[in-house]
Coordinates of C-alpha atoms and ligand atoms in Angstrom, one line a residue:
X1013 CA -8.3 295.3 122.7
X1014 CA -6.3 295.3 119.5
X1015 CA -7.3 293.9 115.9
X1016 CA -5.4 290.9 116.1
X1017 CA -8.7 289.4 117.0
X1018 CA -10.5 290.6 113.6
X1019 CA -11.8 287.9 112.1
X1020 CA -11.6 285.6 114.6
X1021 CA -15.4 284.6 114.6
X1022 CA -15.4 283.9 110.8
X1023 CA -12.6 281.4 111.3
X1024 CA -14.1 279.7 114.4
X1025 CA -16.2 277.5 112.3
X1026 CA -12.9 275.9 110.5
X1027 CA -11.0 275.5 113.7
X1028 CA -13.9 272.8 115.0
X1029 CA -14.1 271.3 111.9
X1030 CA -10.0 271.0 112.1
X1031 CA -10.2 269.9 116.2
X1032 CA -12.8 267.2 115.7
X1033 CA -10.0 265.8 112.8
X1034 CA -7.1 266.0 115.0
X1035 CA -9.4 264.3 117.9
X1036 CA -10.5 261.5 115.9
X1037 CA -6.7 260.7 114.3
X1038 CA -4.5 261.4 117.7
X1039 CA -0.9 260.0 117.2
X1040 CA 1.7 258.7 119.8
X1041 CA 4.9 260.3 120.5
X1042 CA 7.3 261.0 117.9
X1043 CA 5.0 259.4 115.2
X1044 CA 3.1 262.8 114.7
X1045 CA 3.5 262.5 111.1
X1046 CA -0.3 263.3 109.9
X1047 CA -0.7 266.1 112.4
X1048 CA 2.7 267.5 111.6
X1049 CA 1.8 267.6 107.9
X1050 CA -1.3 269.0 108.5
X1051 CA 0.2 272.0 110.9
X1052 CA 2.8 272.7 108.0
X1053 CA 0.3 272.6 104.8
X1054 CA -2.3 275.1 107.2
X1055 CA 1.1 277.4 108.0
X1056 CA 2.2 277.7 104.5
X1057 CA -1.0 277.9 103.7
X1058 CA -1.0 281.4 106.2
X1059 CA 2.0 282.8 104.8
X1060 CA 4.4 281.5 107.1
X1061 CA 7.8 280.2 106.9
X1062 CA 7.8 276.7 107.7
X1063 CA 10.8 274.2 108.5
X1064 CA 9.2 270.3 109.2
X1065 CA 11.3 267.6 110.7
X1066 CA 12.6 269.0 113.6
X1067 CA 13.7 267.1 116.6
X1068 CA 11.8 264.5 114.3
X1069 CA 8.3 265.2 113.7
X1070 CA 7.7 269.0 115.0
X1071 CA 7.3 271.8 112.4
X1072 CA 8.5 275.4 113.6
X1073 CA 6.4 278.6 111.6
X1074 CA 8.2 281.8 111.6
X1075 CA 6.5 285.1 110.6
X1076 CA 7.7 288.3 110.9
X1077 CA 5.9 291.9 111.3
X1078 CA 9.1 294.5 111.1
X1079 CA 11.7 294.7 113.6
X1080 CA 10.8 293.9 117.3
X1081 CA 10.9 291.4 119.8
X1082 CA 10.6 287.8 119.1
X1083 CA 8.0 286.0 120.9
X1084 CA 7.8 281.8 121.0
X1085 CA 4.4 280.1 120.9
X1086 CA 4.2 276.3 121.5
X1087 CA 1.9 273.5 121.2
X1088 CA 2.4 269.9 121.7
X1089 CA 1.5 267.3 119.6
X1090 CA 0.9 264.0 120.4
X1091 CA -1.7 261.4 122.0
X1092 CA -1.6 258.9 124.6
X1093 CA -2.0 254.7 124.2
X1094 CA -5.4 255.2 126.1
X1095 CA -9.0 253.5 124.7
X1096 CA -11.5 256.7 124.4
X1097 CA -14.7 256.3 125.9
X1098 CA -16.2 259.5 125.7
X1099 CA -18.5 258.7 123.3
X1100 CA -18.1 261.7 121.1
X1101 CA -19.1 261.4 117.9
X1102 CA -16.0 262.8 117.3
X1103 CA -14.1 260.2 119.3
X1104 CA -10.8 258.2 118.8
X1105 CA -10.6 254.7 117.3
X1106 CA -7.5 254.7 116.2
X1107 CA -4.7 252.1 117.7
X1108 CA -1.0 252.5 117.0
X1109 CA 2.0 250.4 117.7
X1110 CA 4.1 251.6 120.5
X1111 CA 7.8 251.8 120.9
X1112 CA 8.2 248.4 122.5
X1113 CA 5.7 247.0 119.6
X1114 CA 2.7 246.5 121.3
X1115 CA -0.4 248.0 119.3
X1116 CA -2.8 250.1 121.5
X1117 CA -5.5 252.3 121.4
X1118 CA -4.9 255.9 121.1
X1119 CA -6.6 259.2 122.4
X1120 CA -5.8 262.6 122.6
X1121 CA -6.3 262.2 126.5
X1122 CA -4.2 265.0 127.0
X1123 CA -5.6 267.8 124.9
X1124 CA -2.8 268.3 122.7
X1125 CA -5.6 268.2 119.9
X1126 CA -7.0 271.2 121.5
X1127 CA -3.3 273.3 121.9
X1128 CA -2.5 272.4 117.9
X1129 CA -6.0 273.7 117.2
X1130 CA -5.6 277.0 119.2
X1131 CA -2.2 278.0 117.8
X1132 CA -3.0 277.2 114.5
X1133 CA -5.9 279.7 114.8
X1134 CA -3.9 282.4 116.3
X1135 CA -1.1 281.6 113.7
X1136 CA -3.7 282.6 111.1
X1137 CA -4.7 285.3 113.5
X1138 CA -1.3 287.0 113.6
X1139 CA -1.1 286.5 109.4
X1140 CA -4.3 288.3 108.9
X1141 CA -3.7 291.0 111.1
X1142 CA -0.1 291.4 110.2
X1143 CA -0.4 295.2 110.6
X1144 CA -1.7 295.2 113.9
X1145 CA 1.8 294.0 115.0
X1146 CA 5.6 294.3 115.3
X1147 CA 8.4 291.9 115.9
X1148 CA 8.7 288.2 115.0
X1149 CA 6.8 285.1 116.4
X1150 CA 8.1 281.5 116.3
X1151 CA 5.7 279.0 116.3
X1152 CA 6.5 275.5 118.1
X1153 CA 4.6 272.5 117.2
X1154 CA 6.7 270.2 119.3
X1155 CA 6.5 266.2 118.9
X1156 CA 6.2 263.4 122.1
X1157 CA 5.6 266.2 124.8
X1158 CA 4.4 263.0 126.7
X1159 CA 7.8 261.4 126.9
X1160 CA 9.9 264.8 127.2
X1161 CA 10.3 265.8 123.7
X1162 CA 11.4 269.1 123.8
X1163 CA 15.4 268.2 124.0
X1164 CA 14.8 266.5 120.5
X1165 CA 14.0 269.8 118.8
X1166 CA 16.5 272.2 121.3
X1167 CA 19.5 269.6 119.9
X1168 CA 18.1 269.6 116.4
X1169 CA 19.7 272.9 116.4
X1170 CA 17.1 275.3 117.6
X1171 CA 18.6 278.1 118.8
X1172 CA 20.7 278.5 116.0
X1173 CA 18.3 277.4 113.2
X1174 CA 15.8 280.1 113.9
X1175 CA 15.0 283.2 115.6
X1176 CA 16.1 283.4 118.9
X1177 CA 13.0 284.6 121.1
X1178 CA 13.1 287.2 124.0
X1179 CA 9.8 285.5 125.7
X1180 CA 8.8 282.2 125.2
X1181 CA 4.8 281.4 126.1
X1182 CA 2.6 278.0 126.6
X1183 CA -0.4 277.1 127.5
X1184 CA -2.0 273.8 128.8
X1185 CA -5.9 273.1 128.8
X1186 CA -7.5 272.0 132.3
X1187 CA -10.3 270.0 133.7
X1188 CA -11.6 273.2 135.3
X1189 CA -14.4 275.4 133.7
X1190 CA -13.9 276.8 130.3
X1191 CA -13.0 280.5 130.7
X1192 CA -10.7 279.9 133.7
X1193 CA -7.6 281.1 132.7
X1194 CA -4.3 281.6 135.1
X1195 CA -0.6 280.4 136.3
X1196 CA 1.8 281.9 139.1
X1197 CA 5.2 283.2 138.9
X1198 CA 8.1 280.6 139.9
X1199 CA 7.3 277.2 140.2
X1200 CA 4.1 276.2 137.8
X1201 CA 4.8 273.0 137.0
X1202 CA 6.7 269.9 139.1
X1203 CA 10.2 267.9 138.4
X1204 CA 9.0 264.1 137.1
X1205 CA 11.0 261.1 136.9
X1206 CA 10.0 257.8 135.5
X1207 CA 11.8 254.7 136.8
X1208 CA 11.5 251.1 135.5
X1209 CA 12.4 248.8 138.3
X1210 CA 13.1 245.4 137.5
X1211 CA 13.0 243.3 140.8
X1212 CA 14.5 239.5 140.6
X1213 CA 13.0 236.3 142.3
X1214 CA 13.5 233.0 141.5
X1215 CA 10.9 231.3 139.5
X1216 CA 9.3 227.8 139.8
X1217 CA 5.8 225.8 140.1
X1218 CA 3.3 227.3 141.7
X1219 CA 2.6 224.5 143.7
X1220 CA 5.8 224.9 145.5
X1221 CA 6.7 228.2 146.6
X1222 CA 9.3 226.8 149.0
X1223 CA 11.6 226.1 146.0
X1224 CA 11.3 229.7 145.1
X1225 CA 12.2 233.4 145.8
X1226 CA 8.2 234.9 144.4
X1227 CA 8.6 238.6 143.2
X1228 CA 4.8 238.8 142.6
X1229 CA 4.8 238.9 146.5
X1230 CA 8.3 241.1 146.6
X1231 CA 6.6 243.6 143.8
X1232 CA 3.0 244.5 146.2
X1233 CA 5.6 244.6 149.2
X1234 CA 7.6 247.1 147.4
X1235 CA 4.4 248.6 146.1
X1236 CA 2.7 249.0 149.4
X1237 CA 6.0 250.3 151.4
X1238 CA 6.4 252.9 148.6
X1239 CA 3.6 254.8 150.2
X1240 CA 5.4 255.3 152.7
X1241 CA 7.7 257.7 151.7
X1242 CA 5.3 260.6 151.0
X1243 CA 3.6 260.1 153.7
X1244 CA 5.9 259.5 156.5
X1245 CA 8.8 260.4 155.1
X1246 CA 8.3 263.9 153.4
X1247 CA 7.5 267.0 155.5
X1248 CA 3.4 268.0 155.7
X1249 CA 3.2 270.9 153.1
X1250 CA 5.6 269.8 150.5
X1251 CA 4.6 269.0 146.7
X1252 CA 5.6 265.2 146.6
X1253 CA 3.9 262.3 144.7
X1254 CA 4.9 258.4 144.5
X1255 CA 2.8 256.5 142.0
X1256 CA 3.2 253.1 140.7
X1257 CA 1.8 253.0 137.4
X1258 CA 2.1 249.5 136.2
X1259 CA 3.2 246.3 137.5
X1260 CA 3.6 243.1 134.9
X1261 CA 4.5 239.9 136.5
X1262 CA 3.8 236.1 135.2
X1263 CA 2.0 234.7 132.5
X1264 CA -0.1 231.6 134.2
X1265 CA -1.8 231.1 137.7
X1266 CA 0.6 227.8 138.1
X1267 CA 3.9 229.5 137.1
X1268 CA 6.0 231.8 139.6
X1269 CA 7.9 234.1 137.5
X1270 CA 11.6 235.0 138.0
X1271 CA 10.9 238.6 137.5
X1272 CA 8.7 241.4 138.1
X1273 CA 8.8 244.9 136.8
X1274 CA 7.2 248.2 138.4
X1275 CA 6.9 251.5 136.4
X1276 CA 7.2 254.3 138.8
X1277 CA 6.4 258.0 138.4
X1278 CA 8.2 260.5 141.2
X1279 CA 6.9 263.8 141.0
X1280 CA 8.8 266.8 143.2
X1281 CA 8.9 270.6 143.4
X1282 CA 12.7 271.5 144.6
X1283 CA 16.0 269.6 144.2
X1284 CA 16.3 268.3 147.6
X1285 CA 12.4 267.1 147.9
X1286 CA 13.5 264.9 144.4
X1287 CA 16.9 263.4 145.5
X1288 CA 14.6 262.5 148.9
X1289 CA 12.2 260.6 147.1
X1290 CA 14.6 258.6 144.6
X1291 CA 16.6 258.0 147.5
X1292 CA 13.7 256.4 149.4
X1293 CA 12.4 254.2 146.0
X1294 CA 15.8 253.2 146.0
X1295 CA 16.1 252.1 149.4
X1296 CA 12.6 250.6 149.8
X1297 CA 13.0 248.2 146.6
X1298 CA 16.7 247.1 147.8
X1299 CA 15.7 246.5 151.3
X1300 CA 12.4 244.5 150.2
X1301 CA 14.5 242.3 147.7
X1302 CA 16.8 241.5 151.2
X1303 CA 13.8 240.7 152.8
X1304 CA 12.4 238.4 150.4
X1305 CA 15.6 236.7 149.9
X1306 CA 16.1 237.6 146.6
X1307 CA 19.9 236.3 145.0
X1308 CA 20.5 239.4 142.4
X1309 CA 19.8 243.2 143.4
X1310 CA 16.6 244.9 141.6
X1311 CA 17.8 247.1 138.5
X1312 CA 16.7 250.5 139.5
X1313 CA 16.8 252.9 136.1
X1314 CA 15.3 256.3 135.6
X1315 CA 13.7 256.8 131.6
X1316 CA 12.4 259.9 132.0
X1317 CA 13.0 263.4 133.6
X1318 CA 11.3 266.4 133.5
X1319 CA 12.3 269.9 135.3
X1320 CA 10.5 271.9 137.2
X1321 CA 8.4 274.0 134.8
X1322 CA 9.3 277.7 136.3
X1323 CA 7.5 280.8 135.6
X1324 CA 10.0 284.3 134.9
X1325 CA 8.5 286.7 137.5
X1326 CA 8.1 289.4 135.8
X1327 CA 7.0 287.6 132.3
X1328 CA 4.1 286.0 134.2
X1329 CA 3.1 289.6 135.8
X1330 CA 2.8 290.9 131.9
X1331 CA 0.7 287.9 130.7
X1332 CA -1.5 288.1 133.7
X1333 CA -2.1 291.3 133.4
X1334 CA -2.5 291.3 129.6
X1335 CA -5.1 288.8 130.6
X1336 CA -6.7 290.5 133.2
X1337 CA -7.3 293.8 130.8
X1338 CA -8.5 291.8 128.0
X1339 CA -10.9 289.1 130.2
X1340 CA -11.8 291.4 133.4
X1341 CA -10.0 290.4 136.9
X1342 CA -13.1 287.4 137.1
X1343 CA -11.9 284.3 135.3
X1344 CA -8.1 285.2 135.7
X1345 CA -6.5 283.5 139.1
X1346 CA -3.0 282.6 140.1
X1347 CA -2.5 279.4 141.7
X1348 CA -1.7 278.9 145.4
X1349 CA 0.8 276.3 144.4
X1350 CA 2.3 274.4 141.4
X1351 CA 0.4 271.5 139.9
X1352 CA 1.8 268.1 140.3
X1353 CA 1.4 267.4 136.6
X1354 CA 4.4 268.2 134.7
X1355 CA 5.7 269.4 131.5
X1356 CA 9.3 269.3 128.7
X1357 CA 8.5 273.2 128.1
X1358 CA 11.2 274.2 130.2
X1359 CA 13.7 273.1 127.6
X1360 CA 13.0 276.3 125.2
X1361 CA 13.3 279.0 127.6
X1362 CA 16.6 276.9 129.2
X1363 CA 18.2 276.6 125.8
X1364 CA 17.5 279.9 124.9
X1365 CA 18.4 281.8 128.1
X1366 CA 14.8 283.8 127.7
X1367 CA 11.8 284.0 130.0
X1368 CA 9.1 281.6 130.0
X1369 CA 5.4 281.7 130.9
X1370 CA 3.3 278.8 131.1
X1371 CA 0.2 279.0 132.0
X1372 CA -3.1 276.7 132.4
X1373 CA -6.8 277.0 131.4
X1374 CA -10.2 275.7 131.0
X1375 CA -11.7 273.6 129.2
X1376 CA -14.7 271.9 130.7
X1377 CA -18.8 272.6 130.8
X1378 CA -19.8 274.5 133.6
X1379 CA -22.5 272.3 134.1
X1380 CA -20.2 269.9 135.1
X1381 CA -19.4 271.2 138.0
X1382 CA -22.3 271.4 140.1
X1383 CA -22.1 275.9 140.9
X1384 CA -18.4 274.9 142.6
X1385 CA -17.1 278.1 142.2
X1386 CA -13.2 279.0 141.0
X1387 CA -12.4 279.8 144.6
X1388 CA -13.0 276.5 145.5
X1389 CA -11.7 274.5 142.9
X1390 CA -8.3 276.9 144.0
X1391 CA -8.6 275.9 147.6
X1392 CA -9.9 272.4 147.6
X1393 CA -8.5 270.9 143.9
X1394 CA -10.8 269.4 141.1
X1395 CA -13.5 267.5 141.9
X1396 CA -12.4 263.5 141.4
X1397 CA -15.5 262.9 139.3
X1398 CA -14.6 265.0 136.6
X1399 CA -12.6 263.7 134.3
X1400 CA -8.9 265.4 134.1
X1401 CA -6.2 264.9 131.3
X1402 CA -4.9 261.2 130.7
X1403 CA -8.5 260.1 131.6
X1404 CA -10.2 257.9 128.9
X1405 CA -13.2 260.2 130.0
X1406 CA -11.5 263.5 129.1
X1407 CA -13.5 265.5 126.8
X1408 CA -12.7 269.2 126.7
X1409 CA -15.5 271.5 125.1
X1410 CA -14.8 272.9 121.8
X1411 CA -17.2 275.9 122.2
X1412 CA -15.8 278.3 123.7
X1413 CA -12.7 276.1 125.0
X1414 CA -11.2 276.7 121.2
X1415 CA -11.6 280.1 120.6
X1416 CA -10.6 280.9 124.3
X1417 CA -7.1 279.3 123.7
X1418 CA -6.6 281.2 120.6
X1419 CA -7.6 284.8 122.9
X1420 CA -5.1 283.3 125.5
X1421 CA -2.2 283.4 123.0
X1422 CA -2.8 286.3 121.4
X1423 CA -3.2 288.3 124.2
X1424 CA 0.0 286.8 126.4
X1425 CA 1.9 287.9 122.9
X1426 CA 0.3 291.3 122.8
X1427 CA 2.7 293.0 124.9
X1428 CA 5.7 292.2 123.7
X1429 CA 4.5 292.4 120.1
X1430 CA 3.9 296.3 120.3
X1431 CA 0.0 295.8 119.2
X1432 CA -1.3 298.8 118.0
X1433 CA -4.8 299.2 119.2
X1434 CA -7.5 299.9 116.0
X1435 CA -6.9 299.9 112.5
X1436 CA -3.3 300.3 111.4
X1437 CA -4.1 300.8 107.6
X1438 CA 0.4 301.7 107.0
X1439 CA -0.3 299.4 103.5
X1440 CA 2.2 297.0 103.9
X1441 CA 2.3 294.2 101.5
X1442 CA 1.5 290.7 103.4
Ligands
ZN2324 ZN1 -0.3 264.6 129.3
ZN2325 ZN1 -0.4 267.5 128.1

């Protein structure tokens, strides 16, 4: 398509050597500190301008081509507290200690490994081929995408520290084949909330539960009647997902503990589908605590909230077809409905006031999915044998998964970076 690809091959041979290092030494959230300083030596290293500490450990590139539009690129950084077992040779090790001080294993269950990898390639891309191209591009490498950390670097002073971008374009890798690539327009991602739910009992011996209020028996009630609410509570047909997550309780099989405390994820696709299902947690873990005779009301707080992702209409119709023209109508699709899975990207295009695009693709073996076609895995979801993201199984495939998600970038870019098609040869300086 244009010559922003030149090149490409020769660097694909770096860019596995450089994923298989980010694999092995994945970092938590906000402690991206090695991956951040190896993002800012490789930009520099490119030619690009390069501001590190932002929103605490993401590093934003800027490199500009002449006047034009300015186009946003983003990758996430950080791991997950998960124990690998993929058995790469490759794999993760490494353990870390969390925000409430507990030291855990971390993996790059996520991918993140693979999006730092991708847009560092097609950063070096865009240097090299500097004369294939007009405008500017701003290059986020954003910390703690796990825990929403997008705000961090939008009130670090984003919009005002650095260009302000007309489109703003991310990519997420998938547990469907490699060379799947696609998205819809509206809706892509859903609204989450996390909520910490601390329910009271009274605590005692075990040998006498009659003394005692037990919230090990409260917490599965609760647990068991929150599956209720998506499924009798929420029309057929709507996105809508309740999940307890983790439940700690006691510390001995003798001991009934005062306290137990759920970790609940909420995930919803409109406003009114959300304030439905908080209202139902809400109501479930009160009315359980009045059944089991609890004497104090259940703390009820929400830690995390994501947006919806949404897709700008007409944004989306320029990347897919940028990626239909460049990949052939096969491998791009559009999906029937947004993923439950959700995402902090939201907070560029919001602080910006610019369109966004988001978009997911592949980054599994073929062979692992038995000749299931992309129709199918459309209609009827992926597989639950294959591993997806957050799984301590999830192990996307560097060849061609890498060089794939630097294409994916460049091309969703091409059209609003006024790429010339062949040689330009005009002999500007770089
Ligand atoms: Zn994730
Ligand atoms: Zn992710």
């Amino acid at each position: 398509m244009t010559d922003l690809f030149a090149g490409l091959d020769d660097r694909l041979p770096a860019l596995h050597e450089l994923y298989r290092d980010l694999h092995a030494h994945p970092e938590l959230s906000f402690q991206e500190v090695r991956t951040a300083g190896i993002v800012a030596s490789r930009l520099r290293g490119q030619g690009w301008e390069v501001t590190e500490g932002v929103g605490g450990t993401g590093v934003v590139g800027v490199l500009s081509s002449g006047d034009g539009p300015v186009v946003l690129l983003r990758a996430d950084m950080d791991g997950l507290p998960v124990l690998e077992e993929t058995g790469l040779p490759y794999a993760s090790t490494r353990t870390a200690v969390d925000a409430a001080g507990n030291e855990v294993p971390v993996m790059h269950a996520c991918g993140h490994d693979v999006h730092v990898t991708c847009l560092l390639g097609a950063t070096a891309q865009l240097a090299r081929n500097r004369d294939a191209w007009q405008g500017t591009v701003v290059a986020v490498f954003q910390p703690a995408e796990e825990i929403g950390g997008a705000p961090a670097v939008v009130q670090d002073g984003f919009a005002e520290r650095f260009p302000r971008a007309d489109v703003c374009l991310g990519q997420h890798v998938s547990p469907i084949p490699a060379g799947a690539v696609g998205t819809r327009p509206g809706p892509v991602m859903a609204a989450a909330d996390t909520l910490r739910v601390r329910l009271f009992g009274r605590g005692g011996h075990g040998s006498r539960p009659e003394s005692t209020v037990d919230p090990v028996v409260l917490a599965a009630a609760v647990v068991t009647r929150l599956q209720s609410v998506v499924a009798r509570e929420v029309a057929a047909g709507s996105l809508a997902v309740v999940t307890v997550g983790a439940i700690h309780a006691g510390t001995k099989a003798n001991i009934i503990p005062s306290t137990a405390e759920l970790h609940i994820s909420v995930r919803s696709e409109t406003a009114a589908i959300r304030e439905q299902l908080l209202a139902g947690v809400r109501r479930i873990v009160h009315g359980e605590a009045v059944a089991a005779g609890a004497d104090r009301e259940p703390e009820v707080v929400v830690t995390e909230t994501f947006p919806v992702t949404a897709n700008d209409p007409a944004a989306t119709a320029t990347v897919l077809g940028a990626f239909t023209d460049t990949f052939g109508a096969g491998p791009v699709f559009t999906l029937p409905q947004p993923v439950t899975g959700s995402e902090d990207f939201a907070a560029f295009g919001a602080a910006l006031g610019a369109p966004s695009v988001y978009w997911l693709f592949g980054g599994l073996d073929h062979a692992a999915f038995d000749g299931l076609d992309q129709a199918a895995l459309l209609e009827n979801g992926v597989p639950s044998h294959i591993p997806s993201n957050h799984s301590p199984l999830f192990a996307p495939a560097p060849d061609p998964t890498i060089e794939l998600g630097v294409r994916y970038l460049l091309t969703a870019a091409a059209p609003w970076l006024a790429v010339r098609s062949g040689r330009a040869g005009d002999g500007r300086e770089d």
